[in-house]
Coordinates of N, CA, C and O in Angstrom, one line a residue:
X25 N 43.0 -1.4 -36.1 CA 41.9 -2.3 -35.8 C 42.3 -3.2 -34.6 O 41.5 -3.6 -33.8
X26 N 43.6 -3.6 -34.6 CA 44.0 -4.6 -33.6 C 44.0 -3.9 -32.2 O 43.8 -4.6 -31.2
X27 N 44.2 -2.6 -32.1 CA 44.2 -2.0 -30.8 C 42.7 -2.0 -30.2 O 42.5 -2.1 -29.0
X28 N 41.7 -1.8 -31.1 CA 40.3 -1.9 -30.7 C 40.0 -3.3 -30.2 O 39.3 -3.5 -29.2
X29 N 40.5 -4.3 -30.9 CA 40.3 -5.7 -30.5 C 40.9 -5.9 -29.1 O 40.4 -6.6 -28.2
X30 N 42.1 -5.4 -28.9 CA 42.8 -5.5 -27.6 C 42.1 -4.9 -26.5 O 42.0 -5.5 -25.4
X31 N 41.5 -3.7 -26.7 CA 40.7 -3.0 -25.7 C 39.5 -3.9 -25.4 O 39.1 -4.0 -24.2
X32 N 38.8 -4.4 -26.4 CA 37.6 -5.3 -26.2 C 38.0 -6.5 -25.3 O 37.3 -6.9 -24.4
X33 N 39.1 -7.2 -25.7 CA 39.5 -8.4 -24.9 C 39.9 -8.0 -23.5 O 39.5 -8.7 -22.6
X34 N 40.5 -6.9 -23.3 CA 40.9 -6.4 -22.0 C 39.7 -6.2 -21.2 O 39.5 -6.6 -20.0
X35 N 38.7 -5.4 -21.8 CA 37.5 -5.1 -21.1 C 36.7 -6.4 -20.7 O 36.2 -6.5 -19.6
X36 N 36.7 -7.3 -21.6 CA 36.0 -8.6 -21.4 C 36.6 -9.3 -20.2 O 35.9 -9.9 -19.3
X37 N 37.9 -9.4 -20.1 CA 38.6 -10.1 -19.0 C 38.3 -9.4 -17.7 O 38.1 -10.0 -16.7
X38 N 38.3 -8.0 -17.7 CA 38.1 -7.3 -16.5 C 36.7 -7.5 -16.0 O 36.4 -7.8 -14.8
X39 N 35.7 -7.5 -16.9 CA 34.3 -7.7 -16.5 C 34.1 -9.2 -15.9 O 33.5 -9.4 -14.9
X40 N 34.8 -10.1 -16.6 CA 34.7 -11.5 -16.1 C 35.3 -11.6 -14.7 O 34.7 -12.3 -13.8
X41 N 36.4 -11.0 -14.4 CA 37.1 -11.0 -13.1 C 36.2 -10.4 -12.0 O 36.0 -10.9 -10.9
X42 N 35.6 -9.2 -12.4 CA 34.7 -8.5 -11.4 C 33.5 -9.3 -11.1 O 33.1 -9.5 -10.0
X43 N 32.9 -9.9 -12.2 CA 31.7 -10.8 -12.0 C 32.1 -12.0 -11.1 O 31.3 -12.3 -10.2
X44 N 33.2 -12.6 -11.3 CA 33.6 -13.8 -10.5 C 33.9 -13.3 -9.0 O 33.5 -14.0 -8.1
X45 N 34.5 -12.2 -8.8 CA 34.8 -11.7 -7.5 C 33.6 -11.3 -6.7 O 33.6 -11.4 -5.5
X46 N 32.6 -10.8 -7.4 CA 31.4 -10.3 -6.7 C 30.2 -11.3 -6.6 O 29.2 -11.0 -6.0
X47 N 30.4 -12.5 -7.2 CA 29.3 -13.4 -7.3 C 28.8 -13.9 -5.9 O 27.6 -14.1 -5.7
X48 N 29.7 -14.0 -5.0 CA 29.3 -14.5 -3.6 C 28.5 -13.4 -2.9 O 27.9 -13.7 -1.9
X49 N 28.6 -12.1 -3.3 CA 27.9 -11.1 -2.6 C 26.5 -10.8 -3.1 O 25.8 -10.0 -2.6
X50 N 26.1 -11.4 -4.2 CA 24.8 -11.2 -4.8 C 23.8 -11.7 -3.9 O 23.9 -12.8 -3.3
X51 N 22.6 -11.0 -3.9 CA 21.5 -11.5 -3.1 C 20.9 -12.7 -3.9 O 20.6 -12.7 -5.0
X52 N 20.8 -13.9 -3.1 CA 20.2 -15.0 -3.8 C 18.8 -14.9 -4.2 O 18.0 -14.2 -3.4
X53 N 18.3 -15.5 -5.2 CA 16.9 -15.4 -5.6 C 16.2 -16.4 -4.7 O 16.6 -17.6 -4.6
X54 N 15.1 -16.0 -4.1 CA 14.3 -16.9 -3.2 C 13.5 -17.8 -4.1 O 12.7 -17.3 -4.9
X55 N 13.7 -19.1 -3.9 CA 12.9 -20.1 -4.6 C 12.0 -20.7 -3.6 O 12.4 -20.9 -2.4
X56 N 10.8 -21.1 -4.0 CA 9.9 -21.8 -3.0 C 10.6 -23.1 -2.6 O 11.3 -23.8 -3.4
X57 N 10.4 -23.5 -1.4 CA 11.0 -24.7 -0.8 C 10.5 -25.9 -1.6 O 11.2 -26.8 -1.9
X58 N 9.2 -25.9 -1.9 CA 8.6 -27.0 -2.7 C 7.8 -26.2 -3.7 O 7.3 -25.1 -3.5
X59 N 7.5 -26.9 -4.9 CA 6.7 -26.3 -5.9 C 5.2 -26.4 -5.4 O 4.7 -27.5 -5.4
X60 N 4.6 -25.3 -5.0 CA 3.2 -25.4 -4.5 C 2.2 -25.6 -5.6 O 2.4 -25.1 -6.7
X61 N 1.2 -26.4 -5.3 CA 0.2 -26.6 -6.3 C -0.8 -25.5 -6.1 O -0.9 -24.8 -5.1
X62 N -1.6 -25.2 -7.1 CA -2.6 -24.2 -7.0 C -3.6 -24.5 -5.9 O -4.0 -25.7 -5.7
X63 N -3.9 -23.5 -5.1 CA -4.8 -23.7 -4.0 C -6.2 -24.1 -4.5 O -6.7 -23.5 -5.4
X64 N -6.7 -25.2 -4.0 CA -8.0 -25.6 -4.5 C -9.1 -24.9 -3.7 O -9.0 -24.6 -2.5
X65 N -10.2 -24.6 -4.4 CA -11.3 -24.0 -3.7 C -12.0 -25.1 -2.9 O -12.2 -26.2 -3.3
X66 N -12.3 -24.8 -1.6 CA -12.9 -25.7 -0.7 C -14.2 -26.2 -1.3 O -15.0 -25.4 -1.8
X67 N -14.5 -27.5 -1.2 CA -15.8 -28.0 -1.7 C -17.0 -27.4 -1.0 O -18.0 -27.2 -1.6
X68 N -16.8 -27.0 0.3 CA -17.9 -26.4 1.0 C -18.3 -25.0 0.4 O -19.4 -24.5 0.6
X69 N -17.4 -24.3 -0.3 CA -17.6 -23.0 -0.9 C -18.3 -23.1 -2.2 O -18.9 -22.1 -2.7
X70 N -18.3 -24.3 -2.9 CA -18.9 -24.4 -4.2 C -20.4 -24.8 -4.1 O -20.8 -25.4 -3.1
X71 N -21.1 -24.4 -5.1 CA -22.6 -24.8 -5.2 C -22.7 -26.3 -5.3 O -21.9 -26.9 -6.1
X72 N -23.7 -26.9 -4.7 CA -24.0 -28.3 -4.9 C -25.0 -28.3 -6.1 O -25.5 -27.2 -6.5
X73 N -25.2 -29.5 -6.7 CA -26.2 -29.6 -7.8 C -27.5 -29.0 -7.4 O -28.2 -28.4 -8.2
X74 N -27.9 -29.2 -6.2 CA -29.3 -28.7 -5.7 C -29.3 -27.2 -5.6 O -30.4 -26.6 -5.8
X75 N -28.2 -26.6 -5.3 CA -28.2 -25.1 -5.0 C -27.8 -24.3 -6.3 O -27.7 -23.1 -6.2
X76 N -27.4 -25.0 -7.3 CA -26.9 -24.3 -8.5 C -27.9 -23.3 -9.1 O -29.1 -23.6 -9.3
X77 N -27.5 -22.0 -9.3 CA -28.4 -21.0 -9.8 C -28.7 -21.3 -11.3 O -27.9 -22.0 -11.9
X78 N -29.7 -20.7 -11.8 CA -30.0 -20.9 -13.3 C -28.9 -20.3 -14.1 O -28.2 -19.4 -13.7
X79 N -28.7 -20.8 -15.3 CA -27.6 -20.4 -16.2 C -27.8 -18.9 -16.5 O -26.8 -18.2 -16.7
X80 N -29.0 -18.4 -16.7 CA -29.2 -17.0 -17.0 C -28.6 -16.1 -15.9 O -28.0 -15.1 -16.2
X81 N -28.8 -16.6 -14.6 CA -28.2 -15.8 -13.5 C -26.7 -15.8 -13.5 O -26.0 -14.8 -13.2
X82 N -26.1 -17.0 -13.9 CA -24.7 -17.1 -14.0 C -24.2 -16.2 -15.1 O -23.2 -15.5 -15.0
X83 N -24.8 -16.2 -16.3 CA -24.4 -15.4 -17.4 C -24.5 -13.9 -17.0 O -23.6 -13.1 -17.4
X84 N -25.6 -13.5 -16.3 CA -25.7 -12.1 -15.9 C -24.6 -11.7 -14.9 O -24.0 -10.6 -15.1
X85 N -24.3 -12.6 -14.0 CA -23.2 -12.3 -13.0 C -21.8 -12.3 -13.7 O -21.0 -11.4 -13.5
X86 N -21.6 -13.2 -14.7 CA -20.3 -13.2 -15.4 C -20.2 -11.9 -16.3 O -19.1 -11.3 -16.3
X87 N -21.2 -11.5 -17.0 CA -21.2 -10.3 -17.8 C -20.9 -9.0 -16.9 O -20.1 -8.2 -17.2
X88 N -21.6 -9.0 -15.7 CA -21.4 -7.9 -14.8 C -20.0 -7.9 -14.2 O -19.3 -6.8 -14.2
X89 N -19.5 -9.0 -13.9 CA -18.1 -9.1 -13.4 C -17.1 -8.7 -14.5 O -16.1 -8.0 -14.2
X90 N -17.3 -9.1 -15.7 CA -16.4 -8.8 -16.8 C -16.4 -7.3 -17.0 O -15.3 -6.7 -17.2
X91 N -17.6 -6.6 -17.0 CA -17.6 -5.2 -17.2 C -17.0 -4.4 -16.0 O -16.2 -3.5 -16.2
X92 N -17.2 -4.9 -14.8 CA -16.6 -4.3 -13.6 C -15.1 -4.4 -13.7 O -14.3 -3.5 -13.3
X93 N -14.6 -5.6 -14.0 CA -13.1 -5.8 -14.1 C -12.5 -4.9 -15.2 O -11.4 -4.4 -15.0
X94 N -13.2 -4.8 -16.3 CA -12.7 -3.9 -17.4 C -12.7 -2.4 -16.9 O -11.7 -1.7 -17.1
X95 N -13.7 -2.0 -16.2 CA -13.7 -0.7 -15.6 C -12.6 -0.5 -14.6 O -12.0 0.6 -14.5
X96 N -12.4 -1.5 -13.8 CA -11.3 -1.4 -12.8 C -9.9 -1.2 -13.5 O -9.1 -0.5 -13.0
X97 N -9.7 -2.0 -14.5 CA -8.4 -1.9 -15.3 C -8.3 -0.5 -15.9 O -7.2 0.1 -15.8
X98 N -9.4 0.0 -16.4 CA -9.4 1.4 -17.0 C -9.0 2.4 -15.9 O -8.2 3.3 -16.1
X99 N -9.7 2.2 -14.7 CA -9.4 3.2 -13.6 C -8.0 3.1 -13.2 O -7.4 4.1 -12.9
X100 N -7.4 1.9 -13.1 CA -6.0 1.7 -12.7 C -5.1 2.4 -13.7 O -4.1 3.1 -13.3
X101 N -5.4 2.3 -15.0 CA -4.5 3.0 -16.0 C -4.6 4.5 -15.8 O -3.6 5.2 -15.9
X102 N -5.8 5.0 -15.5 CA -6.0 6.5 -15.3 C -5.3 6.9 -14.0 O -4.7 8.0 -14.0
X103 N -5.4 6.1 -13.0 CA -4.7 6.5 -11.7 C -3.2 6.5 -11.9 O -2.5 7.4 -11.4
X104 N -2.6 5.5 -12.7 CA -1.2 5.5 -12.9 C -0.7 6.8 -13.7 O 0.3 7.4 -13.4
X105 N -1.5 7.1 -14.7 CA -1.2 8.3 -15.5 C -1.2 9.6 -14.7 O -0.4 10.4 -14.8
X106 N -2.3 9.7 -13.8 CA -2.4 10.9 -13.0 C -1.3 10.9 -11.9 O -0.7 12.0 -11.6
X107 N -0.9 9.8 -11.4 CA 0.1 9.7 -10.4 C 1.5 10.1 -10.8 O 2.3 10.7 -10.1
X108 N 1.7 9.9 -12.2 CA 3.0 10.4 -12.7 C 3.2 11.9 -12.5 O 4.3 12.3 -12.3
X109 N 2.1 12.6 -12.6 CA 2.2 14.1 -12.4 C 2.2 14.4 -11.0 O 3.0 15.1 -10.4
X110 N 1.2 13.9 -10.3 CA 1.0 14.2 -8.9 C 2.1 13.8 -7.9 O 2.4 14.5 -7.0
X111 N 2.8 12.7 -8.2 CA 3.8 12.2 -7.3 C 5.1 13.1 -7.3 O 5.9 13.1 -6.4
X112 N 5.2 13.9 -8.4 CA 6.4 14.8 -8.5 C 6.1 16.2 -7.9 O 7.0 17.0 -7.9
X113 N 4.9 16.4 -7.4 CA 4.6 17.7 -6.8 C 5.0 17.8 -5.4 O 5.0 16.9 -4.6
X114 N 5.3 19.0 -5.0 CA 5.5 19.3 -3.5 C 4.2 19.3 -2.9 O 3.2 19.7 -3.5
X115 N 4.1 18.9 -1.6 CA 2.8 19.0 -0.9 C 2.3 20.5 -0.9 O 3.1 21.4 -0.8
X116 N 1.0 20.7 -1.1 CA 0.5 22.0 -1.1 C -0.9 22.0 -1.8 O -1.4 21.0 -2.2
X117 N -1.4 23.3 -2.0 CA -2.7 23.4 -2.6 C -2.5 23.9 -4.0 O -1.7 24.8 -4.3
X118 N -3.2 23.2 -4.9 CA -3.1 23.5 -6.3 C -4.6 23.7 -6.8 O -5.3 22.8 -7.0
X119 N -5.0 25.0 -6.9 CA -6.3 25.3 -7.3 C -7.3 24.8 -6.2 O -7.1 25.1 -5.1
X120 N -8.2 24.0 -6.6 CA -9.2 23.4 -5.7 C -8.7 22.1 -5.0 O -9.5 21.4 -4.3
X121 N -7.5 21.7 -5.3 CA -7.0 20.4 -4.8 C -5.8 20.6 -3.9 O -4.9 21.4 -4.1
X122 N -5.8 19.8 -2.9 CA -4.6 19.7 -1.9 C -3.9 18.4 -2.1 O -4.5 17.4 -2.1
X123 N -2.6 18.5 -2.3 CA -1.7 17.3 -2.4 C -0.9 17.2 -1.2 O -0.2 18.1 -0.8
X124 N -1.0 16.0 -0.5 CA -0.3 15.7 0.7 C 0.3 14.3 0.6 O -0.1 13.6 -0.3
X125 N 1.2 14.0 1.5 CA 1.7 12.7 1.6 C 1.5 12.3 3.1 O 2.0 13.0 4.0
X126 N 0.9 11.1 3.3 CA 0.6 10.6 4.6 C 1.2 9.3 4.8 O 1.2 8.4 3.8
X127 N 1.8 9.0 5.9 CA 2.4 7.6 6.1 C 1.3 6.6 6.1 O 0.2 6.8 6.5
X128 N 1.7 5.4 5.5 CA 0.7 4.3 5.4 C 0.7 3.5 6.7 O 1.7 3.3 7.3
X129 N -0.4 3.0 7.0 CA -0.5 2.1 8.2 C -0.3 0.6 7.8 O -0.3 -0.3 8.6
X130 N -0.1 0.4 6.5 CA 0.1 -1.0 6.0 C 1.5 -1.5 6.3 O 2.5 -0.8 6.1
X131 N 1.6 -2.7 6.8 CA 2.9 -3.3 7.1 C 3.1 -4.5 6.2 O 2.2 -5.2 5.9
X132 N 4.4 -4.6 5.7 CA 4.8 -5.7 4.9 C 6.1 -6.3 5.5 O 6.8 -5.6 6.2
X133 N 6.3 -7.6 5.2 CA 7.5 -8.2 5.7 C 8.7 -7.7 4.9 O 8.6 -7.5 3.7
X134 N 9.8 -7.5 5.7 CA 11.0 -7.1 5.1 C 11.8 -8.3 4.6 O 12.5 -8.9 5.4
X135 N 11.6 -8.6 3.3 CA 12.2 -9.9 2.8 C 13.7 -9.9 2.8 O 14.4 -10.9 3.0
X136 N 14.3 -8.7 2.6 CA 15.8 -8.6 2.7 C 16.3 -9.0 4.1 O 17.3 -9.7 4.2
X137 N 15.6 -8.5 5.1 CA 16.0 -8.8 6.5 C 15.8 -10.3 6.8 O 16.6 -10.9 7.5
X138 N 14.7 -10.8 6.3 CA 14.3 -12.2 6.5 C 15.4 -13.1 5.9 O 15.8 -14.1 6.4
X139 N 15.7 -12.8 4.6 CA 16.8 -13.5 3.9 C 18.1 -13.5 4.7 O 18.7 -14.5 4.8
X140 N 18.5 -12.3 5.2 CA 19.7 -12.2 5.9 C 19.7 -13.0 7.2 O 20.6 -13.7 7.5
X141 N 18.5 -13.0 7.9 CA 18.4 -13.8 9.1 C 18.5 -15.3 8.8 O 19.2 -16.1 9.5
X142 N 17.8 -15.8 7.8 CA 17.8 -17.2 7.4 C 19.3 -17.6 7.0 O 19.7 -18.6 7.4
X143 N 20.0 -16.7 6.3 CA 21.3 -17.0 5.9 C 22.2 -17.1 7.1 O 23.1 -18.0 7.3
X144 N 22.1 -16.1 8.0 CA 22.9 -16.0 9.2 C 22.7 -17.3 10.1 O 23.6 -17.8 10.7
X145 N 21.5 -17.8 10.2 CA 21.1 -18.9 11.0 C 21.3 -20.3 10.3 O 21.0 -21.3 10.9
X146 N 21.6 -20.2 9.0 CA 21.8 -21.4 8.2 C 20.5 -22.2 8.0 O 20.5 -23.4 8.0
X147 N 19.4 -21.5 7.8 CA 18.1 -22.1 7.7 C 17.7 -22.4 6.3 O 16.6 -22.9 6.0
X148 N 18.5 -22.2 5.3 CA 18.2 -22.5 3.9 C 17.4 -21.3 3.3 O 17.6 -20.2 3.6
X149 N 16.6 -21.7 2.3 CA 15.8 -20.7 1.6 C 14.6 -20.3 2.4 O 14.1 -21.1 3.2
X150 N 14.1 -19.1 2.2 CA 12.9 -18.6 2.8 C 11.7 -19.3 2.3 O 11.5 -19.4 1.1
X151 N 10.9 -20.0 3.1 CA 9.7 -20.6 2.6 C 8.7 -19.6 2.0 O 8.5 -18.6 2.6
X152 N 8.2 -20.0 0.9 CA 7.2 -19.1 0.2 C 6.0 -20.0 -0.1 O 6.1 -21.2 -0.3
X153 N 4.9 -19.3 -0.3 CA 3.7 -20.0 -0.7 C 3.0 -19.2 -1.8 O 3.2 -18.0 -1.9
X154 N 2.2 -19.9 -2.6 CA 1.5 -19.2 -3.7 C 0.3 -18.5 -3.1 O -0.2 -18.8 -2.1
X155 N -0.1 -17.5 -3.8 CA -1.3 -16.7 -3.4 C -2.6 -17.5 -3.9 O -2.5 -18.4 -4.7
X156 N -3.7 -17.0 -3.4 CA -5.0 -17.6 -3.8 C -5.2 -17.5 -5.3 O -4.7 -16.5 -5.9
X157 N -5.9 -18.4 -6.0 CA -6.1 -18.3 -7.4 C -7.0 -17.1 -7.7 O -7.9 -16.8 -6.9
X158 N -6.8 -16.5 -8.9 CA -7.6 -15.4 -9.3 C -8.8 -15.8 -10.1 O -8.6 -16.7 -10.9
X159 N -9.9 -15.2 -9.9 CA -11.1 -15.5 -10.6 C -11.0 -14.8 -12.0 O -10.8 -13.6 -12.0
X160 N -11.1 -15.6 -13.0 CA -11.1 -15.0 -14.4 C -12.4 -15.3 -15.1 O -12.9 -16.4 -14.9
X161 N -12.9 -14.4 -15.8 CA -14.2 -14.6 -16.6 C -13.9 -14.3 -18.0 O -13.4 -13.2 -18.3
X162 N -14.1 -15.2 -18.9 CA -13.9 -15.0 -20.4 C -15.2 -15.5 -21.1 O -15.7 -16.5 -20.7
X163 N -15.5 -14.8 -22.2 CA -16.6 -15.3 -23.0 C -16.0 -16.3 -23.9 O -15.0 -16.1 -24.6
X164 N -16.6 -17.5 -24.0 CA -16.1 -18.6 -24.8 C -16.8 -18.9 -26.0 O -16.3 -19.4 -27.0
X165 N -18.1 -18.5 -26.1 CA -18.9 -18.8 -27.3 C -19.9 -17.6 -27.5 O -20.5 -17.2 -26.6
X166 N -20.0 -17.2 -28.8 CA -21.0 -16.2 -29.1 C -22.1 -16.8 -30.0 O -21.9 -16.9 -31.2
X167 N -23.1 -17.2 -29.3 CA -24.3 -17.7 -30.1 C -25.3 -16.6 -30.1 O -26.5 -16.8 -30.1
X168 N -24.8 -15.4 -30.2 CA -25.7 -14.2 -30.2 C -25.6 -13.5 -31.5 O -24.5 -13.5 -32.1
X169 N -26.7 -12.9 -32.0 CA -26.6 -12.1 -33.2 C -25.6 -11.0 -33.1 O -25.3 -10.5 -32.0
X170 N -24.9 -10.7 -34.2 CA -23.8 -9.7 -34.2 C -24.3 -8.4 -33.7 O -23.5 -7.6 -33.2
X171 N -25.6 -8.0 -34.0 CA -26.1 -6.7 -33.5 C -26.0 -6.6 -32.0 O -25.7 -5.6 -31.4
X172 N -26.4 -7.7 -31.3 CA -26.3 -7.7 -29.8 C -24.9 -7.6 -29.3 O -24.6 -7.0 -28.3
X173 N -23.9 -8.3 -30.0 CA -22.5 -8.2 -29.7 C -22.0 -6.8 -29.8 O -21.3 -6.2 -29.0
X174 N -22.4 -6.2 -31.0 CA -22.0 -4.8 -31.2 C -22.5 -3.9 -30.2 O -21.9 -2.9 -29.7
X175 N -23.8 -4.1 -29.8 CA -24.4 -3.3 -28.7 C -23.7 -3.4 -27.4 O -23.5 -2.4 -26.7
X176 N -23.2 -4.6 -27.1 CA -22.5 -4.8 -25.8 C -21.1 -4.1 -25.9 O -20.7 -3.5 -24.9
X177 N -20.4 -4.2 -27.1 CA -19.2 -3.5 -27.2 C -19.3 -2.0 -27.0 O -18.5 -1.3 -26.4
X178 N -20.4 -1.5 -27.6 CA -20.7 0.0 -27.5 C -20.9 0.3 -26.0 O -20.5 1.3 -25.5
X179 N -21.7 -0.6 -25.3 CA -21.9 -0.4 -23.9 C -20.6 -0.4 -23.1 O -20.4 0.4 -22.2
X180 N -19.8 -1.3 -23.4 CA -18.5 -1.4 -22.7 C -17.6 -0.2 -23.0 O -16.9 0.3 -22.1
X181 N -17.6 0.3 -24.2 CA -16.9 1.5 -24.6 C -17.4 2.7 -23.8 O -16.6 3.6 -23.5
X182 N -18.7 2.7 -23.6 CA -19.3 3.8 -22.8 C -18.8 3.9 -21.4 O -18.9 4.9 -20.7
X183 N -18.4 2.7 -20.8 CA -18.0 2.6 -19.4 C -16.7 3.4 -19.2 O -16.5 4.0 -18.2
X184 N -15.9 3.4 -20.2 CA -14.6 4.1 -20.1 C -14.8 5.5 -20.0 O -14.3 6.3 -19.5

């Protein structure tokens, strides 16, 4: 049993030395230069009291948005499941379907290169900003008969 303990202690010491020796080579985690506050919606974009639509229109829009967001999440799950199979295929024709890979025209910043440049020039951390706030719609109160709620759940289940 003592030889097992010796091996553990030896392994622990080796791991500690390797960790200490390589700590300076790790990529630093980019932290925002300052803690950004949530972006506020411009007052010009919001309804004024005079322009406010009726509550029934708001409820209709919220219910429609909720159903569309649920359908989008369902579609994303289906796309991910299908992509697991399709991404492993060689390009070619499979029955009535053709699978190809095309280069994307989308460009994104190379954060690793930016971090290296900032470090090389001694500029500190890479400045980051938060993204725009996400619109969320939740039902907060159900003053509706349970039959109507069940009918809506059935309608939502049918969307899938």
